Short mmCIF file of C-alpha atoms in Angstrom, two decimals:
data_model
loop_
_atom_site.label_atom_id
_atom_site.label_comp_id
_atom_site.label_asym_id
_atom_site.label_seq_id
_atom_site.Cartn_x
_atom_site.Cartn_y
_atom_site.Cartn_z
CA MET Z 1 0.06 0.19 -0.18
CA GLY Z 2 1.23 3.86 -0.98
CA MET Z 3 1.53 6.61 1.20
CA MET Z 4 -1.71 8.38 2.61
CA LEU Z 5 -2.06 11.93 1.61
CA GLY Z 6 -0.58 13.47 4.73
CA GLU Z 7 2.63 11.23 4.28
CA ARG Z 8 3.06 12.42 0.81
CA VAL Z 9 2.75 16.16 1.63
CA ARG Z 10 5.27 15.82 4.40
CA ALA Z 11 7.73 13.84 2.46
CA ALA Z 12 7.27 16.29 -0.74
CA VAL Z 13 7.86 19.47 1.72
CA ALA Z 14 10.83 17.82 3.23
CA ALA Z 15 12.44 17.30 -0.08
CA LEU Z 16 11.44 20.58 -1.54
CA MET Z 17 13.15 22.27 1.68
CA GLN Z 18 16.17 20.08 1.32
CA ILE Z 19 16.36 20.99 -2.74
CA THR Z 20 15.79 24.59 -2.28
CA GLY Z 21 17.98 25.23 1.05
CA GLU Z 22 15.00 26.47 2.95
CA THR Z 23 14.06 25.98 6.56
CA GLN Z 24 11.15 25.25 8.65
CA SER Z 25 11.04 29.14 9.41
CA ASP Z 26 11.00 30.15 5.99
CA LEU Z 27 8.15 28.03 5.10
CA ALA Z 28 6.28 29.17 8.72
CA THR Z 29 6.51 32.63 7.18
CA VAL Z 30 5.04 31.91 3.83
CA LEU Z 31 1.93 29.94 5.80
CA GLY Z 32 1.75 32.79 8.45
CA VAL Z 33 2.28 30.15 11.10
CA SER Z 34 5.13 29.67 13.88
CA GLN Z 35 8.01 27.51 13.04
CA ALA Z 36 6.42 25.25 16.08
CA GLN Z 37 3.39 25.02 14.04
CA LEU Z 38 5.03 24.10 10.78
CA SER Z 39 7.27 21.55 12.95
CA ARG Z 40 3.73 19.59 14.20
CA ARG Z 41 2.71 19.70 10.33
CA GLN Z 42 5.87 18.18 9.46
CA SER Z 43 6.01 15.56 12.21
CA GLY Z 44 2.58 14.36 11.65
CA SER Z 45 1.13 15.53 14.86
CA ALA Z 46 -0.67 18.18 12.76
CA ALA Z 47 -2.58 18.24 9.51
CA TRP Z 48 -1.87 20.34 6.61
CA SER Z 49 -4.74 22.06 5.43
CA LEU Z 50 -5.94 22.52 1.64
CA ASP Z 51 -5.09 26.24 1.84
CA ASP Z 52 -1.61 25.24 3.32
CA CYS Z 53 -0.99 22.99 0.11
CA ASP Z 54 -2.05 25.81 -2.14
CA ALA Z 55 0.10 28.22 -0.46
CA LEU Z 56 2.97 25.99 -0.43
CA ALA Z 57 2.47 25.08 -4.17
CA MET Z 58 2.39 28.73 -4.98
CA HIS Z 59 5.55 29.41 -2.97
CA TYR Z 60 7.30 26.94 -5.00
CA GLY Z 61 5.73 27.20 -8.30
CA LEU Z 62 4.10 24.04 -8.55
CA ASP Z 63 0.82 22.70 -9.52
CA VAL Z 64 -0.73 21.79 -6.21
CA LEU Z 65 -1.34 18.16 -7.91
CA ASP Z 66 2.49 18.02 -8.20
CA LEU Z 67 2.88 18.87 -4.39
CA LEU Z 68 0.11 16.27 -3.53
CA ALA Z 69 1.59 13.39 -5.79
CA GLY Z 70 4.49 13.08 -3.75
CA PRO Z 71 8.28 14.13 -3.32
CA THR Z 72 9.61 12.72 -6.69
CA ARG Z 73 6.85 14.42 -8.61
CA ALA Z 74 7.37 17.73 -6.35
CA CYS Z 75 10.95 17.72 -7.05
CA GLU Z 76 10.90 16.90 -10.61
CA SER Z 77 8.31 19.74 -11.29
CA LEU Z 78 10.04 22.28 -9.06
CA PRO Z 79 11.13 25.26 -11.55
CA THR Z 80 15.03 25.21 -11.93
CA ALA Z 81 15.49 28.77 -10.71
CA ARG Z 82 14.01 27.40 -7.22
CA ARG Z 83 16.89 25.17 -6.95
CA ARG Z 84 19.59 26.02 -4.73
CA ARG Z 85 22.81 26.14 -6.38
CA PRO Z 86 25.02 22.86 -6.01
CA MET Z 87 28.24 22.71 -4.34
CA THR Z 88 31.14 22.97 -6.83
CA GLY Z 89 33.81 21.48 -4.23
CA ARG Z 90 35.91 24.56 -4.69
CA ARG Z 91 37.03 26.48 -1.65
CA ALA Z 92 35.37 29.68 -1.01
CA PRO Z 93 38.02 32.59 -2.09
CA GLU Z 94 38.27 34.16 1.50
CA ALA Z 95 39.33 30.42 2.88
CA GLY Z 96 41.92 30.09 0.32
CA ALA Z 97 43.40 33.67 1.09
CA ALA Z 98 43.58 32.87 4.57
CA LYS Z 99 45.32 29.64 4.03
CA ARG Z 100 47.78 31.49 1.97
CA ALA Z 101 48.13 34.41 4.63
CA ALA Z 102 48.66 31.72 7.56
CA ARG Z 103 51.93 30.47 5.50
#
């Protein structure tokens, strides 16, 4: 049996937060709730409302059905501009400069 709707939304939100680099506090602001209220929704002790889902989908630039479909579809549908830039493995310029200055 597949995930229930609430589980799909929680998993999609967690995946979207990961791929965009957003925090619970960021999303709480978007929804007009406290970080604690958002945490309860993410833990499953409180339910996501339809209004929450609409607001999240709008925030991420998704169709609400993509959000409700779960993490894979939500992440695949996320506009490229909303994705956090990947780390390239290069050191930040200031870190390299500080190391050279220490020599």
